[in-house]
Coordinates of N, CA, C and O in Angstrom, one line a residue:
X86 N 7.7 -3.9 13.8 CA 8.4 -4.1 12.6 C 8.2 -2.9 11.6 O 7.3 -2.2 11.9
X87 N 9.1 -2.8 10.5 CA 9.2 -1.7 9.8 C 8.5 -1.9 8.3 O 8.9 -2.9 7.9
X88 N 7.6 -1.4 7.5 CA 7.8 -1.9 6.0 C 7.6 -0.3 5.4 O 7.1 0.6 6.0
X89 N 8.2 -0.1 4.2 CA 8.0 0.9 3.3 C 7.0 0.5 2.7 O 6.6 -0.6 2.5
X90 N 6.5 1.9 2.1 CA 5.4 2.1 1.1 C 5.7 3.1 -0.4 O 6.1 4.2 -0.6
X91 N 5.4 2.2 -1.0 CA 5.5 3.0 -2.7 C 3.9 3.3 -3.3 O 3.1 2.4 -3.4
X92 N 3.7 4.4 -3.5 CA 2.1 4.8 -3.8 C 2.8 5.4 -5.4 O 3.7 6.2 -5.6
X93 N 1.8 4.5 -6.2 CA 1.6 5.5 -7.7 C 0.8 6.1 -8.4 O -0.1 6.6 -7.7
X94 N 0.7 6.2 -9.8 CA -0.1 7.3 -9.9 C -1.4 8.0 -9.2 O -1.2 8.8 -8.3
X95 N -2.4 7.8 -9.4 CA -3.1 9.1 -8.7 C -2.7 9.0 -6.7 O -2.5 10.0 -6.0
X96 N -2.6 7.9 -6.4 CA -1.9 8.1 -5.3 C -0.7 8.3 -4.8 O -0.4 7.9 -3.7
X97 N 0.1 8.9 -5.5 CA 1.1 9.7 -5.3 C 0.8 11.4 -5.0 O 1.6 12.2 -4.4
X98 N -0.7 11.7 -5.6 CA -0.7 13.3 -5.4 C -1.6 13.2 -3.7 O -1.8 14.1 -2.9
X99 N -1.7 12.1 -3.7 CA -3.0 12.0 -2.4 C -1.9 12.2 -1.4 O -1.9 13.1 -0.6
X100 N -0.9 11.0 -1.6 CA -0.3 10.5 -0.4 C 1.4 10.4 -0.6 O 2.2 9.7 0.0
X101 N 1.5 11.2 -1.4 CA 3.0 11.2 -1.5 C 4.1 10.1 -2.6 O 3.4 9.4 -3.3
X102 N 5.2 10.1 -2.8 CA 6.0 9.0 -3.2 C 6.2 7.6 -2.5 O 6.0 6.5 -2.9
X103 N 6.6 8.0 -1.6 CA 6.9 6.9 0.2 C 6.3 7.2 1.0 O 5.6 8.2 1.3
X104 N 6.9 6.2 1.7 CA 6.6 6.3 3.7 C 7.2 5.0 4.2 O 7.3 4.1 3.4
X105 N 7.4 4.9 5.2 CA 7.7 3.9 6.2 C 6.8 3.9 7.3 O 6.4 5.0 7.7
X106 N 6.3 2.6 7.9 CA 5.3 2.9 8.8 C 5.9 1.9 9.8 O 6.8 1.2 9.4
X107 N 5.4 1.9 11.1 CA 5.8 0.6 12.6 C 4.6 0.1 11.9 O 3.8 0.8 11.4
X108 N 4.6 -1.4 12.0 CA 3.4 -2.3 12.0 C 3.6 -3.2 13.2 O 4.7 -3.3 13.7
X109 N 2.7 -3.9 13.6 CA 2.2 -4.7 14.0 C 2.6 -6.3 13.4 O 2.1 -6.7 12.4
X110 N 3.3 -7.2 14.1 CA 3.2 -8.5 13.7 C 2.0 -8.7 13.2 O 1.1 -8.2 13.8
X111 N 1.7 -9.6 12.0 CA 0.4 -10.1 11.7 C -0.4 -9.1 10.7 O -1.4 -9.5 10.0
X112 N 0.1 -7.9 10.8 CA -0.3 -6.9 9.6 C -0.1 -7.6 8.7 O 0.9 -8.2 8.4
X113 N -1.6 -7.6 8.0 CA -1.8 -7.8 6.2 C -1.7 -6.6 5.6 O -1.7 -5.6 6.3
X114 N -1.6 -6.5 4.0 CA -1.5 -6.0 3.0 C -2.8 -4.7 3.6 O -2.7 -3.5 3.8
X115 N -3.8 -5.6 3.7 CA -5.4 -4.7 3.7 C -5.6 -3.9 4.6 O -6.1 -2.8 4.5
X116 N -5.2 -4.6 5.8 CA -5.3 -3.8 7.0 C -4.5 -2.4 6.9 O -5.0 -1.3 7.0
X117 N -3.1 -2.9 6.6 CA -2.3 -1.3 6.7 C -3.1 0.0 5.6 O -3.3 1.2 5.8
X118 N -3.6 -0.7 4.3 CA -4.6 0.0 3.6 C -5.6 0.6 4.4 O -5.7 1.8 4.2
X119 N -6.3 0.3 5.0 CA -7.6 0.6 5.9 C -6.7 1.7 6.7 O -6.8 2.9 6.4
X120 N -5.9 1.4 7.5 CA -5.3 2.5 8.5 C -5.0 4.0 7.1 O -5.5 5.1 7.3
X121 N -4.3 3.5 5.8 CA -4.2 4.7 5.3 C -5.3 5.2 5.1 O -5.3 6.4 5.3
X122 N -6.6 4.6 4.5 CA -7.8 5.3 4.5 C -8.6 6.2 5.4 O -9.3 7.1 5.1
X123 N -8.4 5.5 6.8 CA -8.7 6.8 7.5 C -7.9 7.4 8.0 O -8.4 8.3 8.7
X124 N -6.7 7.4 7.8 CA -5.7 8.9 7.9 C -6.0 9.4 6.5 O -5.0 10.1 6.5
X125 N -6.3 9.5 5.7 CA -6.4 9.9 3.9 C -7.9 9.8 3.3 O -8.0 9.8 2.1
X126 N -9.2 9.8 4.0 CA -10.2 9.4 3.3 C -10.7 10.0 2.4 O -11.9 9.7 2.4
X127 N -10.0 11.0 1.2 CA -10.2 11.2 0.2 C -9.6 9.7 -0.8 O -10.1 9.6 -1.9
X128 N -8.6 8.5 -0.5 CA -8.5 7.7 -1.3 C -9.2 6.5 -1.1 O -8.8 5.5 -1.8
X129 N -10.3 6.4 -0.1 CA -11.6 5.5 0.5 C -11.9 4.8 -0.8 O -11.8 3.6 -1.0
X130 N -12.4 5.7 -1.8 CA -13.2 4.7 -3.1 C -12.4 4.3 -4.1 O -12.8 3.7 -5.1
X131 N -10.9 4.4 -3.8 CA -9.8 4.1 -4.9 C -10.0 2.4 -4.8 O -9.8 1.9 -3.7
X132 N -10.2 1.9 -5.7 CA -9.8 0.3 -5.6 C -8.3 0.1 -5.9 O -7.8 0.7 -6.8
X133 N -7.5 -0.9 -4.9 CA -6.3 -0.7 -5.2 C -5.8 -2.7 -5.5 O -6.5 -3.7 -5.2
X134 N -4.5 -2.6 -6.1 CA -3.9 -3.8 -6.0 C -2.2 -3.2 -4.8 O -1.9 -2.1 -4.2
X135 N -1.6 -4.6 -4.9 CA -0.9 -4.6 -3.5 C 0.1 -5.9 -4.2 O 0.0 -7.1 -4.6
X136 N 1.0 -4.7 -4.0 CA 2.8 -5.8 -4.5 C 3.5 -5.8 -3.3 O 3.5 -4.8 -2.5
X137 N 4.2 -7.2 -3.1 CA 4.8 -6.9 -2.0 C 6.7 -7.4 -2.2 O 7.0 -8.6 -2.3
X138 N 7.6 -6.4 -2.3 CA 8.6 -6.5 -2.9 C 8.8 -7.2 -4.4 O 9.5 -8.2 -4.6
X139 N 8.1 -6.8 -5.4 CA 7.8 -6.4 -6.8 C 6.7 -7.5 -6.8 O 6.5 -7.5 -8.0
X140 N 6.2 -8.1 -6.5 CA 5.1 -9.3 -6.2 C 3.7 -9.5 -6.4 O 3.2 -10.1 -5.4
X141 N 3.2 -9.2 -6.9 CA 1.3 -9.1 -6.9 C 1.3 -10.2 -5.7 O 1.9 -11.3 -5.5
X142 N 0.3 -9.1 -4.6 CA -0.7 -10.4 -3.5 C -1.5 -10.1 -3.2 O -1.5 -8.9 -3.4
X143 N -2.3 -10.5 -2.6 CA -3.9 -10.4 -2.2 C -3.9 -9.5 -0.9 O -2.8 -9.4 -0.4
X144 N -4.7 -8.9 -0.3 CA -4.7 -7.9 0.6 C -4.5 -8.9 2.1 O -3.9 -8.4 3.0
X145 N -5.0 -10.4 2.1 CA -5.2 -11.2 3.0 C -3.2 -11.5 3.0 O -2.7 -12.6 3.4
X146 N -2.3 -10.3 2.4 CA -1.2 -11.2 2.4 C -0.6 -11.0 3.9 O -1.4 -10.4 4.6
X147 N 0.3 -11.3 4.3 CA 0.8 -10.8 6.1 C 2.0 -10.4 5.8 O 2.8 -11.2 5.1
X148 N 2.6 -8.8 6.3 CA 3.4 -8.4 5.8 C 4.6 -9.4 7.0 O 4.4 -10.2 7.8
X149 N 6.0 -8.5 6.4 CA 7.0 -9.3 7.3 C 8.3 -7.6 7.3 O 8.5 -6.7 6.5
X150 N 9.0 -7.8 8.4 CA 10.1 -6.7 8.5 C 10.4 -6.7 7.2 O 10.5 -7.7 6.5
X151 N 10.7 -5.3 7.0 CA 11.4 -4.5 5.7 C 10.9 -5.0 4.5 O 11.6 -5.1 3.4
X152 N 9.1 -5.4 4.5 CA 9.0 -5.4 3.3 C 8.5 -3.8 2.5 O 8.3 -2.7 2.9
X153 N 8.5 -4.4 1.3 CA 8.2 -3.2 0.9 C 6.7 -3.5 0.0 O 6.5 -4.5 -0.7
X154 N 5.6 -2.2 0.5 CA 4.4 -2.8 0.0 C 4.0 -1.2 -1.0 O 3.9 0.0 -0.7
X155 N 3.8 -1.7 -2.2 CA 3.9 -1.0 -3.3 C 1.7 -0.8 -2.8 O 1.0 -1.4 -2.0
X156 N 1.5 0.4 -3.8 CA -0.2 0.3 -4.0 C -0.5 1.0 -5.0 O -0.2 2.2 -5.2
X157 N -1.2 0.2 -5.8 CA -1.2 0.7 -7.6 C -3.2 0.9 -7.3 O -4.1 0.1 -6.9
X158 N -3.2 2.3 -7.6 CA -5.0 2.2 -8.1 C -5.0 1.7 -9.3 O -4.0 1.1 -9.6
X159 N -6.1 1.9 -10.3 CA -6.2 1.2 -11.6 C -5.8 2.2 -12.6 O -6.3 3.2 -12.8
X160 N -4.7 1.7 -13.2 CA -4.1 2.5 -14.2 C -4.5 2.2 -15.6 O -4.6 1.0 -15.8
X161 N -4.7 2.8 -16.6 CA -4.8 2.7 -18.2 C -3.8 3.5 -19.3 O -3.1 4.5 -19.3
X162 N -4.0 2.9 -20.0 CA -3.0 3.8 -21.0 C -2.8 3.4 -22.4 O -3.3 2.4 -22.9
X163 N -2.1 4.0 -23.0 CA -2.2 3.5 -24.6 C -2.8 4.2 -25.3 O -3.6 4.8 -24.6
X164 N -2.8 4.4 -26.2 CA -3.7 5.2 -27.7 C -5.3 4.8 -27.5 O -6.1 5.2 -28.4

């Protein structure tokens, strides 16, 4: 099955804007994270959250065809 990836700020310089990846039936949220960290292990210590088609879910979520799995490290902002 297919799902896209949206990475934002600081991981956007690590790892780009997008990507599409093949998964695996039964792929969670965390697992496909783990695969990007060892292809990328400069973003290992980033704590991340995980939307799945505009959605907050937990890493234990199980992706499904054509979703789209966003990954936000921790952002701040404001005055």
């Amino acid at each position: 099955m297919r799902v896209r990836l949206r990475y934002f700020a600081s991981l956007r310089e690590a790892l780009g804007t997008a990507d599409e990846r093949a998964v695996r039936d039964g792929t969670t949220a965390g697992a496909l994270w783990s695969t990007l960290v060892r292809e990328h292990p400069a973003v290992a210590r980033v704590r991340v959250r995980f939307a799945v088609d505009e959605r907050y879910v937990d890493a234990d979520h199980v992706l499904a065809d054509g979703d789209e799995l966003a990954v936000f490290p921790p952002v701040s902002g404001g005055c």
